XYZ file of C-alpha atoms in Angstrom:
502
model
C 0.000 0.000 0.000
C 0.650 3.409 -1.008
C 2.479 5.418 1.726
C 0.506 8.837 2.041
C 1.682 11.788 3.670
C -0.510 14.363 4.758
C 0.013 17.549 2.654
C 0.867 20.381 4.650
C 0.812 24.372 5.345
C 4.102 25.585 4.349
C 5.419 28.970 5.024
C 8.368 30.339 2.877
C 10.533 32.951 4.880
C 12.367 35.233 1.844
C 11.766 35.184 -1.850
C 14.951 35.100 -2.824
C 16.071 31.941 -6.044
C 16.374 29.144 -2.881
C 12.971 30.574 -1.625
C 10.537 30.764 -5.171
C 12.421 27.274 -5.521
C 11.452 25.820 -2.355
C 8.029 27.528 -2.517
C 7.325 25.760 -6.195
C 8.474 22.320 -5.398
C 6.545 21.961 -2.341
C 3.046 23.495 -3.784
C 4.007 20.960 -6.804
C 3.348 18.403 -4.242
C 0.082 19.698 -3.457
C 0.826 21.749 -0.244
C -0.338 25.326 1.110
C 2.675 27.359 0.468
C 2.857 30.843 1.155
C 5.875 33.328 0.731
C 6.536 36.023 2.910
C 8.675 38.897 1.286
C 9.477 41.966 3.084
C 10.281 44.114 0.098
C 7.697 44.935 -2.544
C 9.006 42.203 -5.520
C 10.493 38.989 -5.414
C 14.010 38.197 -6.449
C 15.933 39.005 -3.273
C 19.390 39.899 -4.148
C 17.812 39.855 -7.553
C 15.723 42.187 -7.452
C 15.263 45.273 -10.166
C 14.717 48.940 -9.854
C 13.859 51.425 -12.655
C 14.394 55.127 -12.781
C 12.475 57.860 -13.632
C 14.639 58.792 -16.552
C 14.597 55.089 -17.922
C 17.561 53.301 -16.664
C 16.708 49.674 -15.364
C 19.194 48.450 -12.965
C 19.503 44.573 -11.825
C 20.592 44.596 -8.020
C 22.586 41.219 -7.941
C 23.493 38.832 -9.857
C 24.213 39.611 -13.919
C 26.384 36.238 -14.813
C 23.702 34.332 -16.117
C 25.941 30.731 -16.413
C 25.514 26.994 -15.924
C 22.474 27.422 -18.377
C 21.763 23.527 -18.408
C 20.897 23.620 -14.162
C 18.725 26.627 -14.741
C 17.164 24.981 -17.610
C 16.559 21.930 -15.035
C 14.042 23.766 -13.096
C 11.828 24.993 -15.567
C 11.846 21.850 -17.227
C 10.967 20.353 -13.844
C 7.872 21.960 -14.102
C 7.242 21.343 -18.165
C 8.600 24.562 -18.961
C 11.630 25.843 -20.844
C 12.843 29.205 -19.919
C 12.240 30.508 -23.701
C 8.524 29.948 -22.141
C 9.124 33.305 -20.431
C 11.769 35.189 -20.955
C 14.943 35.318 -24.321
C 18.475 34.271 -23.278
C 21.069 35.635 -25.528
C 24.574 34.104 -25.594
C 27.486 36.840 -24.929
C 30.216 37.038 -27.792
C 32.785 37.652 -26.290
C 31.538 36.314 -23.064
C 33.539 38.666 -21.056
C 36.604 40.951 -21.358
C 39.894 41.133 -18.930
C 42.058 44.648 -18.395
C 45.149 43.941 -17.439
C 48.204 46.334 -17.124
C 49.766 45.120 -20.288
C 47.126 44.025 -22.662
C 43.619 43.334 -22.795
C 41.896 39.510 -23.143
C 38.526 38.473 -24.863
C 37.221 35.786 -23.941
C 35.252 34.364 -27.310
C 31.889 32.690 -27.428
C 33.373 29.654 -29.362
C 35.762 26.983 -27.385
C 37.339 26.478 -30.748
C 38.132 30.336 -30.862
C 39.020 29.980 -27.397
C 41.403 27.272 -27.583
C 42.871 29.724 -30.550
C 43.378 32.491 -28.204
C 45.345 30.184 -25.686
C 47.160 28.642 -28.326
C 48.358 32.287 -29.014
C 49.215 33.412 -25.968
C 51.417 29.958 -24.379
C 52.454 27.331 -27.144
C 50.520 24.269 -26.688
C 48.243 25.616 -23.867
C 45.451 24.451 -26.472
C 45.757 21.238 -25.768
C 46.569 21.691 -22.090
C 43.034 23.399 -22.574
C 41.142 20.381 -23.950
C 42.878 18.377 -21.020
C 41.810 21.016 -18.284
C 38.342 21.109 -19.907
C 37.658 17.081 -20.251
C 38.589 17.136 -16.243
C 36.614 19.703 -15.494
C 33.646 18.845 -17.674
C 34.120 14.870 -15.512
C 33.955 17.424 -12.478
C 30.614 18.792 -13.901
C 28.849 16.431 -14.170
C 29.667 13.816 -11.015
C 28.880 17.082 -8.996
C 26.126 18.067 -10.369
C 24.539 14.675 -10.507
C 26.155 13.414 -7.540
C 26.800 16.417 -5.286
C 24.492 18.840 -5.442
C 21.815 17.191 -4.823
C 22.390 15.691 -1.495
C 20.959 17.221 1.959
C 24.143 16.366 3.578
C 22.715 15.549 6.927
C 25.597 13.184 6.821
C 28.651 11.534 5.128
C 26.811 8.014 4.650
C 25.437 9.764 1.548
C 28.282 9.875 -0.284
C 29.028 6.490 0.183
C 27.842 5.309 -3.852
C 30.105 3.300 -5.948
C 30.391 6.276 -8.749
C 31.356 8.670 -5.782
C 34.218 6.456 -4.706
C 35.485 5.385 -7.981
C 35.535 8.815 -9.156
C 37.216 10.619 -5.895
C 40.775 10.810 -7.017
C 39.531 12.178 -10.305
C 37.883 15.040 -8.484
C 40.714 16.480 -7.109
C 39.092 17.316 -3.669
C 42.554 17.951 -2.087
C 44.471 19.812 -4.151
C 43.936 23.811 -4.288
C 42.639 25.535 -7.115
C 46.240 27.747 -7.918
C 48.784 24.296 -8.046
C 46.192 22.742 -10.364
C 45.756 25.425 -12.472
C 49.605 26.072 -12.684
C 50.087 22.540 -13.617
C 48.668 23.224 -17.151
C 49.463 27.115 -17.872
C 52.190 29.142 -17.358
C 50.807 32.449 -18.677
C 50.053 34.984 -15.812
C 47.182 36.205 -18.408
C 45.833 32.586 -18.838
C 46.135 31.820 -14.815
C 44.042 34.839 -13.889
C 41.620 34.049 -16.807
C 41.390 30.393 -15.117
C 41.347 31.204 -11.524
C 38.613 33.901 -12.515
C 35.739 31.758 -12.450
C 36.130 30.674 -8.721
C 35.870 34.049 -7.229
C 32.348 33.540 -7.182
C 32.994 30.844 -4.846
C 34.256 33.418 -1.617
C 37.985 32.668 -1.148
C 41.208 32.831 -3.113
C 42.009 30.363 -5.501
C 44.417 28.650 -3.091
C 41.894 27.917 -0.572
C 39.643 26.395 -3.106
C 39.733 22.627 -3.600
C 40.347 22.072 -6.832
C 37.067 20.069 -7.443
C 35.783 23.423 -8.728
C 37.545 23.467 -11.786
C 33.711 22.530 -12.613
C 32.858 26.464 -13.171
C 35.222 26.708 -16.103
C 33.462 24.376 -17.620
C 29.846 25.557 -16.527
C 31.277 29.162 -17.474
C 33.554 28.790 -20.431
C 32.420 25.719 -22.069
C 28.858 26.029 -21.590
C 28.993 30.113 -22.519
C 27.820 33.290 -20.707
C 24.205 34.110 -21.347
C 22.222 37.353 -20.659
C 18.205 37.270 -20.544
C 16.666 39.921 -21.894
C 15.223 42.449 -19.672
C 17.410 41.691 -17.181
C 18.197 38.649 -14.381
C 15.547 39.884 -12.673
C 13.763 38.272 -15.373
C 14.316 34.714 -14.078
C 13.225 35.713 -10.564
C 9.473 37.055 -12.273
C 9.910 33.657 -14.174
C 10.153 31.463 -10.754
C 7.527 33.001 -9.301
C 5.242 33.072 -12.241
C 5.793 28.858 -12.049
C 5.594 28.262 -8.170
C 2.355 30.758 -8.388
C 0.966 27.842 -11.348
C 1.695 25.412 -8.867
C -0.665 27.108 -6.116
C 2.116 29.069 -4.062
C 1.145 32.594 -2.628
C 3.164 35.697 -2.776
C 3.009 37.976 0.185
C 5.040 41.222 0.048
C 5.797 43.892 2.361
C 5.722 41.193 5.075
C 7.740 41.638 7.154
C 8.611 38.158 9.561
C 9.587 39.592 12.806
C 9.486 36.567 15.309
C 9.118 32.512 15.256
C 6.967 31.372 18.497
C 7.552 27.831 19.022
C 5.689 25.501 21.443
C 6.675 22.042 22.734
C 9.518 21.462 20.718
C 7.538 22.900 17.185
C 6.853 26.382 15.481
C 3.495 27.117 16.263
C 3.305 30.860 14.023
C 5.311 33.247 12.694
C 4.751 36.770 13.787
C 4.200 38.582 10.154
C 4.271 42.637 10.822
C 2.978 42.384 14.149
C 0.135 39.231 13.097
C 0.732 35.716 14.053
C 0.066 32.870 11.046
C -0.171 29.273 11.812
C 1.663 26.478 9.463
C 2.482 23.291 10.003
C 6.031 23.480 8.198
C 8.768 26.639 8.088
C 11.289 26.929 5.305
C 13.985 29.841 5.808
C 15.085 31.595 2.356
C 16.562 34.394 4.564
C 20.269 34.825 5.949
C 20.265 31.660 7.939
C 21.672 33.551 11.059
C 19.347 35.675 10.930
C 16.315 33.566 10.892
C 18.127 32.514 14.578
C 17.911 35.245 15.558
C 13.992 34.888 15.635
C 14.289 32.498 17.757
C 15.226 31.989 21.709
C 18.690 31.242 22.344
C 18.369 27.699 23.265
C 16.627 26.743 20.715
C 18.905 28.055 17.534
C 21.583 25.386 15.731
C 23.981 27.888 15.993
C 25.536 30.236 18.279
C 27.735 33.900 17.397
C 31.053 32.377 18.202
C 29.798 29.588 15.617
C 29.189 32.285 13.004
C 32.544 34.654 14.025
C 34.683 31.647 13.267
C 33.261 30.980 9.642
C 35.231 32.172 6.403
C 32.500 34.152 4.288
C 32.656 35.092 0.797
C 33.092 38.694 0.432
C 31.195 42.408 0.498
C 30.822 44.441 -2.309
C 30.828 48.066 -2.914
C 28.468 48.346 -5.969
C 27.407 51.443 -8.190
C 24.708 51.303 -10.296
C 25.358 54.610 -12.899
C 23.310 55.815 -15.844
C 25.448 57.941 -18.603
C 24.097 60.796 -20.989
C 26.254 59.213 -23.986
C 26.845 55.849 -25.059
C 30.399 54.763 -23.942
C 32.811 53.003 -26.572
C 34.926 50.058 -26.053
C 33.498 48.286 -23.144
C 31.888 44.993 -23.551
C 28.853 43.586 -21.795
C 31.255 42.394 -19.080
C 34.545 43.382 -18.451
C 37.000 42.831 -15.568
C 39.759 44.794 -14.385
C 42.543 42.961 -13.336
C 45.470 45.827 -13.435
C 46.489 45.115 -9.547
C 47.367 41.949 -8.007
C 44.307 39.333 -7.351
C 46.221 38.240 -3.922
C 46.734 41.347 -2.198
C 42.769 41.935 -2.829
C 42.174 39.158 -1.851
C 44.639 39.690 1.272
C 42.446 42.954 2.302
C 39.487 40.667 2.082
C 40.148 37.830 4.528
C 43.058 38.431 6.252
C 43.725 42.597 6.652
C 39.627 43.467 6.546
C 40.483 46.582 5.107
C 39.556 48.773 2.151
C 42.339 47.407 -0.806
C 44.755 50.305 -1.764
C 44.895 48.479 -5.116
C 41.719 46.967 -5.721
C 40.024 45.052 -8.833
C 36.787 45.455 -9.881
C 33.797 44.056 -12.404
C 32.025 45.971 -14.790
C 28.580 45.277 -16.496
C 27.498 47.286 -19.435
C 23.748 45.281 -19.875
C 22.837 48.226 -22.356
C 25.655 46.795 -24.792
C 22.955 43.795 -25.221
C 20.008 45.255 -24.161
C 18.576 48.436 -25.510
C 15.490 48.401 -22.825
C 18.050 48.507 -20.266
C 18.579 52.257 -20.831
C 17.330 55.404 -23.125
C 18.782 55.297 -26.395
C 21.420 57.934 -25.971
C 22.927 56.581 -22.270
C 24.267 53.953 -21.424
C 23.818 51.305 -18.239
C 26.885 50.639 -16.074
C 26.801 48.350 -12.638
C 30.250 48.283 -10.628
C 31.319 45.872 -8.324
C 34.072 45.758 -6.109
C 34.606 42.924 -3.694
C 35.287 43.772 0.356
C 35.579 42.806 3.632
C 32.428 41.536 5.861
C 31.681 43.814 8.240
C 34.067 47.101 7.163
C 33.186 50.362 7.834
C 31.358 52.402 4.379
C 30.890 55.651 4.746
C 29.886 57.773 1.649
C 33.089 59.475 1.545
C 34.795 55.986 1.003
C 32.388 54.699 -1.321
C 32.610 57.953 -3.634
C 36.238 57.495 -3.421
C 36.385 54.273 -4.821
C 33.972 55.314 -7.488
C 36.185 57.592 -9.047
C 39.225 55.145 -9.255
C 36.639 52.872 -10.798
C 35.526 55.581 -13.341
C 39.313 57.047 -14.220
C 40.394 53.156 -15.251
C 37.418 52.807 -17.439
C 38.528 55.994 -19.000
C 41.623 54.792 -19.641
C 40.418 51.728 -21.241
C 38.147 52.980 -22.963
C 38.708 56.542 -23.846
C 36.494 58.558 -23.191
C 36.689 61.334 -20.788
C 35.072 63.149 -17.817
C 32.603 60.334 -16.875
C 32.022 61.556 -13.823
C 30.391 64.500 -15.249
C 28.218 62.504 -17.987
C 26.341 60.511 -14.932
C 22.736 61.036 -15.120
C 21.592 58.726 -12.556
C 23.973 57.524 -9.253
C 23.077 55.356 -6.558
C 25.570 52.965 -4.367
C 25.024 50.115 -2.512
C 27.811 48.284 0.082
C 27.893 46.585 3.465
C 25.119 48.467 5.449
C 22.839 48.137 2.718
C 23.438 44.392 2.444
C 22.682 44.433 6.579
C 19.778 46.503 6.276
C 18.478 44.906 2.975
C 19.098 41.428 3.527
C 19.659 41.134 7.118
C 23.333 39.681 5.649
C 25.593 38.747 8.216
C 28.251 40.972 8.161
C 26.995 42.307 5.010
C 28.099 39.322 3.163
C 26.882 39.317 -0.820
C 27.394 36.016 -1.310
C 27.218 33.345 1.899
C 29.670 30.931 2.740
C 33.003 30.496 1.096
C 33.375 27.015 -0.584
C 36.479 26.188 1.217
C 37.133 22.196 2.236
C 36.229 22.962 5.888
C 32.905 24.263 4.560
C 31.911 22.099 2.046
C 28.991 19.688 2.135
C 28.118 17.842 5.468
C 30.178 20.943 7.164
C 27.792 23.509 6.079
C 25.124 24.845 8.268
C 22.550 22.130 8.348
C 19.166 22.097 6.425
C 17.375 21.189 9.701
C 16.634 22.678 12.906
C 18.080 20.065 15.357
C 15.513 21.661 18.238
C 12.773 22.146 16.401
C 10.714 19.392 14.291
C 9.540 21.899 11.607
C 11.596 24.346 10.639
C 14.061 23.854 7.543
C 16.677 26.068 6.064
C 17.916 26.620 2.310
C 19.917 29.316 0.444
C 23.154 30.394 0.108
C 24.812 29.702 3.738
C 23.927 25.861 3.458
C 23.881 23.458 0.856
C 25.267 23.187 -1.466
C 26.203 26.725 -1.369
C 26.481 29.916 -3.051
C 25.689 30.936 -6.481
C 21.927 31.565 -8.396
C 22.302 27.783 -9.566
C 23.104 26.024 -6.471
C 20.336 28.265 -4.719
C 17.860 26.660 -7.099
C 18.982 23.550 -6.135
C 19.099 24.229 -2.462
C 15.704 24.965 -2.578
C 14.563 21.847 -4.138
C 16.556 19.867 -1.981
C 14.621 20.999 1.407
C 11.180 21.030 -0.483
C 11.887 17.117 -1.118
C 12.967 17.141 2.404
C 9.536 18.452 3.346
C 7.618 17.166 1.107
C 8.545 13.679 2.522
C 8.283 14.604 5.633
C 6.038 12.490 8.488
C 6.070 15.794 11.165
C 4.536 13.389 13.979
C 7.079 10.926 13.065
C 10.001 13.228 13.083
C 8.748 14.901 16.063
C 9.991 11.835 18.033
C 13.171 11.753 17.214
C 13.848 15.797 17.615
């Protein structure tokens, strides 16, 4: 017979890419589900503004890669993504400034294996080697890894898991592998790129994660029309067809528990009963919400983990179009490590930083009135630093005088129709971020899998956690994924049964 499991009243804290996720999975199963937002749109760190004067402006995220895992979730639901919203691929996907030459990365691995080639004899076929590894990498983690709730290392334990360990490369670092097959200071940074994304430098990273050149390079960079914010109206649009409900401009402001079990959630200042809780918010936060005793984790637990980084962003609109500058370009003039050094070891402002540069309107015309142009700058920092608006404009204007040297053109400053910043006490106030963190955990080996923050309350029978500061970690893909992970959790979930053993 038929096990059945009673379907349940699900509340989804957040409404962030883990949260519409979560929220769309478990109302596919036939359960209540109802989102709680406390800003007025979904998205989260992907959120959109527009301006009165036409400029649209993305928040977050604008690398739209690792197409195939996005795809996954809309054909979860018998969708494709073409279903709501045009994804463009980027040629070239990106551009690199560095002090003594420029790189553009093509949209074509045969062009790109030509560009190697070029720049370090026989680093084309050190290439196709690199890229057969990592593309093995791909897809044992994303079939293998990913997907797992990592409550604990039994998991793990399949045949293909063990037979392909030494193949992944788990304990090496990212910079010796990568050094093994280039020599090129160019074509190292170009490689080690990709895992900045991940929160750490590139010698803290296991080299497992040679993955993301593969879901980056090999795969292309894609850009959906309208903006990313476009997949975030797309995820809600399908977990609303599944019978989720959107509420914005709620606000959750306390958890009341009884016996062991959350009995409401305090919504600006009204209590709602459900039978299941699912955080999308900043995971320490959401303890926060909750008595003392009762939380998985305490501060010194939080002050001792390594978190990806800050970021001092500037979204700018221009009076005049602005020549030579690509859809995405990075400058990499200064030296990655002693960014990286101000990051996680100094916690300081960097005296030389790098920075990333996103010209949508190069793509997009809708992004911006016909004469501007649409410019997002990002510049990774410290957790926790102090940002005053003297220090932010400072940092601007080193920003803007290297993109008028690459570029040539003149006076930006002036030409700025539209200004607005956004750093550490935004991400606090925003996101409720610890620290102001923009991106959650760092991937490094003592943070990976069963060692991240755990899915489940270990006090409390119903109350489940996903998004970027668990598994399997941080990134718009793996958010998706962490999402579905707990809603399976859920969905299977016997609360009176569980109860017992809590």
């Amino acid at each position: 017979m038929k096990r059945i499991i009673p379907k349940k009243k699900i509340a989804v804290i957040g409404s962030g890419f883990s949260g519409m996720s979560a929220a769309a999975y478990a109302a596919n199963a036939g359960n209540d589900v109802h989102v709680f937002e406390k800003h007025h749109q979904p998205g989260g760190r992907a959120r959109q503004f527009v301006t009165e004067n036409g400029f649209v402006f993305d928040m977050g995220p604008s690398w739209y890669w690792m197409p195939d895992i996005i795809e996954g979730f809309f054909t979860d639901f018998g969708y494709q993504s073409s279903d709501f919203y045009k994804l463009v691929p980027l040629n070239p996907q990106f551009e690199m400034v560095f002090a003594d030459g420029n790189i553009e990365v093509p949209e074509k691995y045969e062009a790109l294996r030509n560009l190697f080639e070029q720049l370090e004899y026989g680093s084309g076929n050190k290439l196709d080697q690199f890229m057969r590894s990592a593309k093995f990498k791909y897809e044992v983690s994303m079939k293998e890894f990913v997907n797992k709730p990592c409550h604990n290392w039994r998991e793990f334990l399949s045949p293909k898991i063990a037979g392909s360990a030494l193949k992944l490369d788990l304990l090496s670092n990212f910079r010796t592998y990568v050094a093994q097959y280039f020599a090129n200071p160019k074509l190292r940074s170009l490689m080690e790129f990709p895992v900045i994304f991940l929160g750490a430098s590139p010698k803290n990273i296991p080299a497992l994660y040679s993955f993301m050149n593969y879901g980056g390079y090999a795969l292309g960079t894609w850009y959906p029309m309208g903006g990313y914010y476009q997949l975030a109206l797309a995820m809600q649009n399908i977990a609303e067809k599944q019978g989720a409900a959107f509420h914005f401009n709620q606000n959750v402001e306390k958890i009341n528990v009884e016996d062991g079990k959350i009995k409401s959630l305090q919504v600006n200042g009204i209590n709602h009963e459900f039978d299941v809780v699912i955080a999308s918010s900043d995971y320490h936060h959401t303890e926060t919400l909750l008595p003392e005793r009762l939380r998985n984790y305490d501060e010194k637990y939080w002050r001792n983990k390594v978190f990806a980084p800050s970021s001092l962003i500037y979204y700018l609109g221009f009076g005049e179009n602005i020549p030579n500058l690509k859809h995405h370009t990075l400058f990499f003039e200064n030296d990655l490590d002693e960014h990286i050094q101000c990051i996680y070891e100094k916690k300081k402002w960097p005296e030389n930083p790098l920075f990333y540069c996103c010209c949508p309107s190069k793509t997009d015309t809708t992004v911006a009135p016909e004469y501007g142009e649409n410019l997002f700058l990002l510049m990774p920092l410290a957790i926790g630093i102090n940002d005053d608006e003297t220090t932010r404009e400072k940092y601007l204007r080193e920003m803007l005088s290297r993109i008028e040297k690459h570029t040539g053109v003149t006076d930006l400053l002036s030409k700025i129709e539209y200004k607005r910043s956004y750093c550490v006490r935004d991400f606090i106030s925003d996101y409720n971020a610890y620290g102001g963190n923009a991106y959650g955990l760092a991937n490094v080996l003592s943070q990976t899998a069963v060692l991240k923050p755990k899915i489940r309350n270990k006090k409390i029978s119903n109350l489940f956690y996903t998004g970027q500061l668990t598994v399997p970690g941080p990134g718009v893909p793996p958010s998706i994924i962490s999402g579905k992970i707990v809603a399976n959790e859920v969905n299977s979930l016997n609360i009176e049964k569980y109860e017992k053993t809590v």
